[in-house]
Short mmCIF file of C-alpha atoms in Angstrom, two decimals:
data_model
loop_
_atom_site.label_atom_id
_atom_site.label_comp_id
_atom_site.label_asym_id
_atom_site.label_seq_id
_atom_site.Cartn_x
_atom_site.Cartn_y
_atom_site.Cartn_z
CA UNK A 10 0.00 0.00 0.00
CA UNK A 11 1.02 3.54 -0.77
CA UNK A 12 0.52 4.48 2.52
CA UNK A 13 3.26 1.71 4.13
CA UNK A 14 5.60 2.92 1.19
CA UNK A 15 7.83 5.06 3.10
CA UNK A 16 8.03 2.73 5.96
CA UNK A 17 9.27 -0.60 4.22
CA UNK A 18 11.82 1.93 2.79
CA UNK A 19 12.93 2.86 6.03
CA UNK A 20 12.77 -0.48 7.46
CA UNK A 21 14.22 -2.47 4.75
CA UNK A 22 16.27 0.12 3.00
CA UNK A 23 17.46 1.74 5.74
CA UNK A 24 17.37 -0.93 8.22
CA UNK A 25 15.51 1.70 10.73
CA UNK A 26 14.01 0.20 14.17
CA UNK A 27 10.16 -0.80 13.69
CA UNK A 28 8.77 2.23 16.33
CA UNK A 29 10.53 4.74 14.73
CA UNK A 30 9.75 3.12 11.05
CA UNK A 31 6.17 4.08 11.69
CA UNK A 32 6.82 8.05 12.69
CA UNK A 33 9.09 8.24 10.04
CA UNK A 34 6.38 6.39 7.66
CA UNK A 35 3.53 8.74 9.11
CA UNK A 36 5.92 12.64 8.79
CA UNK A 37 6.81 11.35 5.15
CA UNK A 38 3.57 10.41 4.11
CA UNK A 39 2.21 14.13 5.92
CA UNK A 40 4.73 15.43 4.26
CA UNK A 41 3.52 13.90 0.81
CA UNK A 42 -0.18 15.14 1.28
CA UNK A 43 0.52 18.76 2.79
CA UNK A 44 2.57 19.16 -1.01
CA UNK A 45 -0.55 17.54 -2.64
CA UNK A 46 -2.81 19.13 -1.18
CA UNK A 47 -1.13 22.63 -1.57
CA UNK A 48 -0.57 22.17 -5.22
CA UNK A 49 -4.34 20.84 -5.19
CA UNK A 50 -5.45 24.56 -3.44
CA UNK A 51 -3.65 26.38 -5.90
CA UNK A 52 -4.74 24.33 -9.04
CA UNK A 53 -8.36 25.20 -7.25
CA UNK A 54 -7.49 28.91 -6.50
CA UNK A 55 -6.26 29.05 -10.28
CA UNK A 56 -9.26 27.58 -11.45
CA UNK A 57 -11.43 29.67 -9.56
CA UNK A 58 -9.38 33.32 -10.77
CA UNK A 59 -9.30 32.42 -14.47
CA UNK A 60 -12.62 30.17 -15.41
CA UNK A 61 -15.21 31.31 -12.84
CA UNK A 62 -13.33 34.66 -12.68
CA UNK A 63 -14.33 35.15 -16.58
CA UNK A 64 -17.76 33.91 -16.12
CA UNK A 65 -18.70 36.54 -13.46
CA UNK A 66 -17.04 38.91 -15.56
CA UNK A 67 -19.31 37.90 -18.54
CA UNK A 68 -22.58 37.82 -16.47
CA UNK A 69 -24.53 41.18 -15.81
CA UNK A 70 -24.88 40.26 -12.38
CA UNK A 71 -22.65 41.46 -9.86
CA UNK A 72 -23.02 38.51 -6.99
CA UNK A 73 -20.88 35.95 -8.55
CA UNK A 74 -18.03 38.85 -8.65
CA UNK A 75 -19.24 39.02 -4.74
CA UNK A 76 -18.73 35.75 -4.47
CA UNK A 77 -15.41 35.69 -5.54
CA UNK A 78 -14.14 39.02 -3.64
CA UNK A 79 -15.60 37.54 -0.20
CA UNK A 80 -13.34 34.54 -0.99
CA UNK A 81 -16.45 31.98 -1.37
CA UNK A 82 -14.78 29.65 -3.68
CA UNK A 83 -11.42 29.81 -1.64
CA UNK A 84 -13.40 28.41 1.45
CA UNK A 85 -14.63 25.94 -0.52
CA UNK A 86 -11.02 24.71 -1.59
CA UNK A 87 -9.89 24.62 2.16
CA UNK A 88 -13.08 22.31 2.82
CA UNK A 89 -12.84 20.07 0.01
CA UNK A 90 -8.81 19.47 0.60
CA UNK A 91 -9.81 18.93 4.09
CA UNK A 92 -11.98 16.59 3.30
CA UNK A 93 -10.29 14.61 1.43
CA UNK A 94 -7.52 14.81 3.72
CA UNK A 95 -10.06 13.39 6.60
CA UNK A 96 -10.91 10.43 4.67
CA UNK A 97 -7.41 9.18 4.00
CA UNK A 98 -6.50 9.68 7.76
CA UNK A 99 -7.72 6.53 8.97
CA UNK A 100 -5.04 4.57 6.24
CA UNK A 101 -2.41 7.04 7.27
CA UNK A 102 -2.62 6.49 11.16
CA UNK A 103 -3.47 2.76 10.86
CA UNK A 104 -0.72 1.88 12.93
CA UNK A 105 -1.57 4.67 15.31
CA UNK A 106 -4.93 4.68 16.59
CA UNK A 107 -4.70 7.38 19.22
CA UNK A 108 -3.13 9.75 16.77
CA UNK A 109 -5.94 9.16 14.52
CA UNK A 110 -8.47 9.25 16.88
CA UNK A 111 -6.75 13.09 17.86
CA UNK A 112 -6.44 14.01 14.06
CA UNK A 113 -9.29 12.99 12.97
CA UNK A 114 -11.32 15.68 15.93
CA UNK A 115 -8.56 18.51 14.90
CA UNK A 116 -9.78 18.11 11.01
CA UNK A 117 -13.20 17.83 12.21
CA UNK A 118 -13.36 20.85 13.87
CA UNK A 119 -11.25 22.60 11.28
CA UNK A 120 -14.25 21.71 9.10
CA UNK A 121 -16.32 23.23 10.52
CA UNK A 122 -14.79 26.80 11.02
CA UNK A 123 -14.21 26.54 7.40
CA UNK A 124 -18.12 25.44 7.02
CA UNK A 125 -18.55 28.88 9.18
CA UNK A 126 -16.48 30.72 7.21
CA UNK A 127 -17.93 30.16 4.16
CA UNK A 128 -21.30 30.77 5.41
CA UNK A 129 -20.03 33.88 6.49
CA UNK A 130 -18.72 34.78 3.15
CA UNK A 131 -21.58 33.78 1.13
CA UNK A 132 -23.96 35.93 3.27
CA UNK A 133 -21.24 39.25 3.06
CA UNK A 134 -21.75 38.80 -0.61
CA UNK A 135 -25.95 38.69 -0.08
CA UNK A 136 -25.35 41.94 2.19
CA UNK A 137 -22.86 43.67 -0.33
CA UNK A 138 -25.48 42.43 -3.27
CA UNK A 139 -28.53 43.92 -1.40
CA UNK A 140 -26.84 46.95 -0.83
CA UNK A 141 -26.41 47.75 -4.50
CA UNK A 142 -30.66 48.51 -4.24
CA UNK A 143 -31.75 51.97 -2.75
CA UNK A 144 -34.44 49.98 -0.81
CA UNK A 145 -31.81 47.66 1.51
CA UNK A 146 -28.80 51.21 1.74
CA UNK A 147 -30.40 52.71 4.58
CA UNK A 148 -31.13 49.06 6.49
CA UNK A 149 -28.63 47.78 9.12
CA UNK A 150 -27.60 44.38 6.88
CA UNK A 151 -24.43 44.62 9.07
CA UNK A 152 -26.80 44.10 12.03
CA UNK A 153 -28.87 40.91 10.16
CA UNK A 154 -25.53 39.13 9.26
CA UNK A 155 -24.06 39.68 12.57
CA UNK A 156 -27.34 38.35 14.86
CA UNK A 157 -27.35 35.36 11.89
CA UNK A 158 -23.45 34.64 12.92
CA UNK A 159 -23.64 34.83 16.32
CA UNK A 160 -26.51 31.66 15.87
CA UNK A 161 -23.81 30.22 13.95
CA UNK A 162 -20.91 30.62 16.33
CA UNK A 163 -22.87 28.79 18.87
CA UNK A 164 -24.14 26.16 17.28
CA UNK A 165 -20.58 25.35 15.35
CA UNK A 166 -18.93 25.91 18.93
CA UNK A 167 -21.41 23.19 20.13
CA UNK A 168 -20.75 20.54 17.25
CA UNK A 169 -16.80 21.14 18.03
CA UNK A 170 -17.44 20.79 21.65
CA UNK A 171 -19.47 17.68 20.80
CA UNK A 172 -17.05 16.36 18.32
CA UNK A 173 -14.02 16.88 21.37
CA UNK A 174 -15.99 15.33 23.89
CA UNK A 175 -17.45 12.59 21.85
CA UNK A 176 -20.73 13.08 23.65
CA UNK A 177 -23.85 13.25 21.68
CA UNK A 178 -25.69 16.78 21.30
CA UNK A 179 -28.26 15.68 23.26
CA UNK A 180 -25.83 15.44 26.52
CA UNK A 181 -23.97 18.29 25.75
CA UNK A 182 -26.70 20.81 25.73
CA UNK A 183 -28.25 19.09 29.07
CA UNK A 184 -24.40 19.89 30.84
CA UNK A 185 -24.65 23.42 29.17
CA UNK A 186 -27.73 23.71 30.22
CA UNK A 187 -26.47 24.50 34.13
CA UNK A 188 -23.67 27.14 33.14
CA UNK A 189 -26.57 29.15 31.42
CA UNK A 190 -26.18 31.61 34.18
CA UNK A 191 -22.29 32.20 33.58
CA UNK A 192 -23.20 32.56 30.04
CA UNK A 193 -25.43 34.79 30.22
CA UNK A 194 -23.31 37.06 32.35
CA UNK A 195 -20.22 36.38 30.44
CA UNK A 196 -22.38 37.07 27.00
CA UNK A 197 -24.48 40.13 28.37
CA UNK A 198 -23.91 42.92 26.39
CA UNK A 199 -23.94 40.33 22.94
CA UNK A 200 -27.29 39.35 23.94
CA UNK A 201 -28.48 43.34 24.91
CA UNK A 202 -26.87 44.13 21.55
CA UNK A 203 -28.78 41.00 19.75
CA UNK A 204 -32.10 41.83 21.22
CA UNK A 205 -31.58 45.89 20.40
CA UNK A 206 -30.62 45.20 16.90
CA UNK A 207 -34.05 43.35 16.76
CA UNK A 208 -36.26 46.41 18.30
CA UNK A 209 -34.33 48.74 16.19
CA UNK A 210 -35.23 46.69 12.95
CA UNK A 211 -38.87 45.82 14.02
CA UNK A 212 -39.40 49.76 15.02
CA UNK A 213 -37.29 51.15 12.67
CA UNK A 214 -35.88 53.49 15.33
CA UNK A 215 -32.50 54.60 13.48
CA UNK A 216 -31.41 53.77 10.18
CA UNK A 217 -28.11 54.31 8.10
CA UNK A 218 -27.35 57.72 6.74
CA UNK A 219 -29.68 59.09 9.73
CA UNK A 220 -28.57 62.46 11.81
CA UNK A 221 -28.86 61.60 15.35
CA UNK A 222 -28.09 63.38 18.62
CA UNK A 223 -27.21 61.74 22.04
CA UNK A 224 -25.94 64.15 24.33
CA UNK A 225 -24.90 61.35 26.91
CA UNK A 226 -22.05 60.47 24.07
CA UNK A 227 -21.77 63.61 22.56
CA UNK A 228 -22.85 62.23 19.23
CA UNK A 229 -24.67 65.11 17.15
CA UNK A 230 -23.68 63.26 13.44
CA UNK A 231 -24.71 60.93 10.92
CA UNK A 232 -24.79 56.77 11.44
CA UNK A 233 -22.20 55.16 9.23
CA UNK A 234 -22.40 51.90 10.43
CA UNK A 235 -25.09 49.61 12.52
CA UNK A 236 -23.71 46.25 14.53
CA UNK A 237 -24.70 44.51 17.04
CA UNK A 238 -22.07 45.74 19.82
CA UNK A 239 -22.19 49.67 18.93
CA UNK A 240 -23.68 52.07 16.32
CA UNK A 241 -21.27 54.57 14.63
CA UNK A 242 -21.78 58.12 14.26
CA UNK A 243 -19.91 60.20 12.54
CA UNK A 244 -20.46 63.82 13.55
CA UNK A 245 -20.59 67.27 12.32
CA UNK A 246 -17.04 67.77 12.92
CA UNK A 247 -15.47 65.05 11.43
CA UNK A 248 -15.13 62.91 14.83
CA UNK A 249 -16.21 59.42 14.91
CA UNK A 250 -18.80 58.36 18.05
CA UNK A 251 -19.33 54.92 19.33
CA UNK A 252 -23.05 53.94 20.91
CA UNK A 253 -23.59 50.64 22.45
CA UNK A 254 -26.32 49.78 20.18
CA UNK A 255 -28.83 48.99 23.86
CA UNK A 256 -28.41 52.70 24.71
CA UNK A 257 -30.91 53.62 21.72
CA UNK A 258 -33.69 51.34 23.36
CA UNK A 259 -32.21 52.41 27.53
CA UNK A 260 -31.75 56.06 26.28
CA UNK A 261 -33.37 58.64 25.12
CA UNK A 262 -31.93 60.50 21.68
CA UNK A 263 -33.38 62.34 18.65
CA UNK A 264 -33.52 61.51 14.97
CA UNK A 265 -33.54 63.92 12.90
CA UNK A 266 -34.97 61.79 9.75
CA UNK A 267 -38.36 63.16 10.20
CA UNK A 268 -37.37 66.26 9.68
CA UNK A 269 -35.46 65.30 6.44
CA UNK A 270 -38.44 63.72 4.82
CA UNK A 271 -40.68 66.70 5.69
CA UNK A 272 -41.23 69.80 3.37
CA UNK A 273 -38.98 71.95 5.95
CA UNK A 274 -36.72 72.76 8.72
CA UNK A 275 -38.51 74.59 11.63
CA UNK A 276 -36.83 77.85 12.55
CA UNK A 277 -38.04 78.33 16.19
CA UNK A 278 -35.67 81.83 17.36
CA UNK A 279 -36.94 85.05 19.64
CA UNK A 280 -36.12 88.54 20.08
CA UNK A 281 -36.17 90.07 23.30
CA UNK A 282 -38.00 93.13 23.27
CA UNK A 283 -37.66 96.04 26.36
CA UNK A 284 -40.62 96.32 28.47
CA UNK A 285 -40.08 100.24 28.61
CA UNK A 286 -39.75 100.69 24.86
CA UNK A 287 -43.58 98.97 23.95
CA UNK A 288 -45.79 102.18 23.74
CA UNK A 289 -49.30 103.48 22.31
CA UNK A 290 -48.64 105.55 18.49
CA UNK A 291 -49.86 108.78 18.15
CA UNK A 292 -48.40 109.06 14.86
CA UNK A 293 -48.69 106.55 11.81
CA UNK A 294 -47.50 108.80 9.35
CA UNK A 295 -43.67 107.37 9.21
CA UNK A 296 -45.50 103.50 10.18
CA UNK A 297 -47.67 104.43 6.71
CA UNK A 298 -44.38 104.19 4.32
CA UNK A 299 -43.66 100.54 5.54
CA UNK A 300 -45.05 98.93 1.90
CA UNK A 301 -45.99 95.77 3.99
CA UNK A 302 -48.18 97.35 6.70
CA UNK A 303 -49.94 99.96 4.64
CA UNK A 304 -53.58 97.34 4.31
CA UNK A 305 -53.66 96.50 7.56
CA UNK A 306 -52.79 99.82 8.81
CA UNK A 307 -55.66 101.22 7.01
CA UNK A 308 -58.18 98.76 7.79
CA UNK A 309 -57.44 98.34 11.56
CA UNK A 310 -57.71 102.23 11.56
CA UNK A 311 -61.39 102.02 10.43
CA UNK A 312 -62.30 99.28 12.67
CA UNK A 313 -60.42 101.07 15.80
CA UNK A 314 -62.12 104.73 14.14
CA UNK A 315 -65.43 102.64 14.29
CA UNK A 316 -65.72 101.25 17.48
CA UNK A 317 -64.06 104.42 19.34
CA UNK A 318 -66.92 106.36 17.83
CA UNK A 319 -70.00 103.85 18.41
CA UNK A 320 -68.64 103.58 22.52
CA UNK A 321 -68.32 107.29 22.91
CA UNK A 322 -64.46 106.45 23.53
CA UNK A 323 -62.71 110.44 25.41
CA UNK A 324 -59.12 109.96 22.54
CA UNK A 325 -57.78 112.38 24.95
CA UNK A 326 -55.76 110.10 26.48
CA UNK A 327 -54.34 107.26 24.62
CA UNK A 328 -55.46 104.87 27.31
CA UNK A 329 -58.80 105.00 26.54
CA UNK A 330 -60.26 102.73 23.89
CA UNK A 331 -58.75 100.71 21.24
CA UNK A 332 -54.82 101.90 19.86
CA UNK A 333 -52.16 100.48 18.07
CA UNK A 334 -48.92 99.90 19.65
CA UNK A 335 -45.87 99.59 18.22
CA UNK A 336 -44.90 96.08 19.36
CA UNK A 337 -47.96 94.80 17.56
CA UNK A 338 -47.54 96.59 14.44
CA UNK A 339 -44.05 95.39 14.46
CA UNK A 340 -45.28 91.70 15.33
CA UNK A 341 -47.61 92.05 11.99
CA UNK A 342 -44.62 93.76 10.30
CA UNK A 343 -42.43 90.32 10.93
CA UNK A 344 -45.58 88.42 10.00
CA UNK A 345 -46.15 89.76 6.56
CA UNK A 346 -42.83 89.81 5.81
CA UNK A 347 -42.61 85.81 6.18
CA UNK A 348 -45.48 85.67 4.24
CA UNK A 349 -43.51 87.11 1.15
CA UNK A 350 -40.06 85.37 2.19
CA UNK A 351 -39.32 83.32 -0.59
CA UNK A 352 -37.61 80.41 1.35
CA UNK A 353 -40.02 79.92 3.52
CA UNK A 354 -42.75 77.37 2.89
CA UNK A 355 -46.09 78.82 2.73
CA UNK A 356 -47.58 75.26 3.00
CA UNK A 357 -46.50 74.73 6.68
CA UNK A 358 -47.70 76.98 9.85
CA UNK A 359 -45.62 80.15 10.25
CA UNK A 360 -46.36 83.04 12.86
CA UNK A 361 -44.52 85.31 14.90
CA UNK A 362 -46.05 85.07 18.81
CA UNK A 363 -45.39 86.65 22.17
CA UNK A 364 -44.39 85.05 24.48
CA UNK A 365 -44.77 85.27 28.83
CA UNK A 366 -42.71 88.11 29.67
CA UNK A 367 -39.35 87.58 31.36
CA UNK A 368 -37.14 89.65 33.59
CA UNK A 369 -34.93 90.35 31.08
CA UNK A 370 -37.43 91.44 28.74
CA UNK A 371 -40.47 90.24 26.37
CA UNK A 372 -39.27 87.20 24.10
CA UNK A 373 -41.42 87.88 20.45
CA UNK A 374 -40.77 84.19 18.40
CA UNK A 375 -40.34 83.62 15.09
CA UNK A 376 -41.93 80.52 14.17
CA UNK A 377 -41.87 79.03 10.57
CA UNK A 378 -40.26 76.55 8.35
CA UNK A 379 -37.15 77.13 5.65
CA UNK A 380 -37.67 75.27 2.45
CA UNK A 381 -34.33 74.18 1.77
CA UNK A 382 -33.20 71.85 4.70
CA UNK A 383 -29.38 71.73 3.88
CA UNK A 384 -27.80 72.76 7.43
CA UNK A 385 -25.47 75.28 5.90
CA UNK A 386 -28.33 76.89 4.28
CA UNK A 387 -30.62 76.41 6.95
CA UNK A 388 -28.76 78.51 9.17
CA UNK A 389 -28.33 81.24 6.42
CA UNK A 390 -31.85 81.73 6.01
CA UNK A 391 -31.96 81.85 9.70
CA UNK A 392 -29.41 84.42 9.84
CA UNK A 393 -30.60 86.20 6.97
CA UNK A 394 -34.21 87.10 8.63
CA UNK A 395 -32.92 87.97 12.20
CA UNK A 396 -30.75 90.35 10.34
CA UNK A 397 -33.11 91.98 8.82
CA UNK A 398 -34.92 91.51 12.31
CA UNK A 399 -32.85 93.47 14.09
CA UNK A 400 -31.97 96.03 11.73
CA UNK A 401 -36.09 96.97 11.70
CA UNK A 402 -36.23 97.05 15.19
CA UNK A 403 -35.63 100.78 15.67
CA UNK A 404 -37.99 101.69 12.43
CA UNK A 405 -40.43 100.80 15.50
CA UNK A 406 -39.22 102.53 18.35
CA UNK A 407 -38.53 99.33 19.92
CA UNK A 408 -34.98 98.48 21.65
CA UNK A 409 -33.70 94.92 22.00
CA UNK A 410 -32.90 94.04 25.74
CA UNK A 411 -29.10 93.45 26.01
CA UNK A 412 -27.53 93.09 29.59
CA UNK A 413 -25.03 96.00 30.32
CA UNK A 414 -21.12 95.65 29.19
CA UNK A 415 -18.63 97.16 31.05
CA UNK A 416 -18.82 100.52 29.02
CA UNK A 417 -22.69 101.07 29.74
CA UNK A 418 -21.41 100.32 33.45
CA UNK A 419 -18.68 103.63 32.90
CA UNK A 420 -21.16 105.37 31.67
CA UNK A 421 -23.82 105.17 34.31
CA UNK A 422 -21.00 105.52 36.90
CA UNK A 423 -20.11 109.00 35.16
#
């Protein structure tokens, strides 16, 4: 026999002890196999490159290239040498028993993590195939493949244990059975991270490409990347973030997709107006020039006009009666003048309100929605309209409350 070869060569060629005949027999003919079975990988790995290399190439598909790239048909080599190396074991270690009874669990088990591996590669290919559709880019695949894995860690790790213990399945899951509560402590935050991947699929809490802020991790960016141990922000400054993928179930955070898919970005900013500048208006005639207040400066003049006269209403004091004031002219100004802003969307509620006056003055809010959502645009249409805020301010005898610097403080000491 072929296997024997080497050691009637060193027996009777060599005249070489029996005992150490058979080691030299067994390292020659391991020898002989690990040669033929690299040469056999390559001739695979060659085969693999050139003819199924040129037949994805060829296809319109793309998987079969994914199938190559995430080294598919190279696992499948390694399992196939393997296996043919396992089934020539028992006439390789005839003379040895034990040996073969020890080789024959290490192959076994090698097997199998190349079984995993190529499981593993084949779905990578799926995830980097599905990703190639604008339905699947926003979904956490990473998170699907990883909770799938995990299922197939432990029941590979089970089959090795099995396979090293020689006891049946059956009996190995009873024993493991009583270290479930050491498991479960030494595997917590795998299975928090397996059951929050779930909830975050099933409720579609975050997705990919979403902006998210968490001020407990100082994450204010969007999510590159969802697993099952962490979720991976990166922010608005270029810095990366790392969430333990439970804290978006535990914690509280906001998602900014809703406001993405709406028809605009809310622009919620107030003024603070001086409580000692707000007064009655005697005169309208400079208010009357203001192109946007001219209708309703002439129509709330004939209703005020109107209902003076039909309550007998003594106009010699201001008090008395209905007036104008110049805070709400001014809060009618800033109305009408969102009302022809062209980058603000008409569709969605816009108004300028008082609110409850504070010590340091009476906050008036703007309250509308930009059209264009960009950030960097946002916040120049923003800054664009509490210019022009500010700048009217004094057109209506109105002063902005500003706390005193030190040179109001030298001149009130002077």
């Amino acid at each position: 026999m072929v296997s024997k070869f080497f050691y009637h060569f060193f027996k009777d060629k060599l005249l070489v002890p029996h005992e150490v005949s058979i080691y030299l027999n067994l390292i020659a003919n391991l020898v002989v196999i690990s040669i033929f079975g690299y040469i056999l990988f390559k001739l695979l790995r060659f085969f693999g490159r050139k003819f199924l290399g040129k037949i994805a190439y060829k296809t319109k598909t793309s998987f079969d290239d994914l199938l190559i790239k995430n080294n598919v048909f190279r696992n499948i080599s390694r399992i196939i040498i393997l296996s043919l190396f396992n089934s020539s074991l028992h006439i390789l270690l005839e003379a040895l028993p034990l040996l073969y009874k020890y080789f024959e669990k290490i192959v076994s088990i090698a097997i199998i993590l190349f079984t995993v591996w190529l499981i593993r590669s084949i779905l990578l290919s799926i995830k980097d195939f599905l990703r190639e559709f604008s339905a699947f880019k926003d979904k956490p695949l990473e998170s699907y493949v990883q909770i799938f894995m995990v299922i197939l860690w432990m029941i590979a790790t089970i089959i090795a244990f099995s396979v090293l213990t020689d006891k049946s399945l059956y009996r190995f899951l009873t024993a493991l059975g009583t270290f479930s509560a050491i498991l479960l402590l030494i595997f917590k935050d795998t299975i928090l991270g397996f059951v929050a991947s779930i909830q975050i699929t099933i409720n579609d809490t975050v997705r990919l490409n979403d902006w998210i802020t968490m001020k407990k991790y100082s994450a204010d960016g969007s999510v590159i990347e969802i697993n099952l141990a962490s979720v991976i922000v990166k922010n608005f400054d270029n810095t990366v973030t790392s969430i333990p993928t439970y804290s978006l179930i535990s914690d509280s955070f906001k998602n900014w997709r809703a406001m993405s898919n709406s028809e605009g970005r809310r622009i919620k900013r107030s003024v603070l107006i001086k409580v000692n500048s707000i007064k009655f208006i005697e005169d309208l005639s400079s208010f009357n020039k203001i192109e946007l207040l001219k209708p309703y400066i002439t129509n709330s003049l004939k209703e005020i006009n109107r209902y003076n006269r039909e309550k007998n209403i003594d106009k010699s004091l201001l008090i008395n009666g209905r007036n104008l004031t110049n805070l709400g002219l001014f809060r009618k100004y800033l109305d009408e003048y969102l009302k022809q802003h062209p980058k603000i969307n008409q569709e969605l509620l816009f108004m300028t309100r008082q609110l409850e006056s504070t010590p340091n003055g009476i906050p008036l809010e703007v309250y509308a929605f930009s059209k264009d959502k960009t950030w960097v645009n946002y916040e120049r249409i923003t800054a664009d309209i509490f210019d022009h805020i500010f700048a009217s301010i004094p057109y209506f005898d109105l002063e902005v409350f500003e706390l005193p610097t030190g040179n109001d403080l030298n001149h009130l000491s002077k």
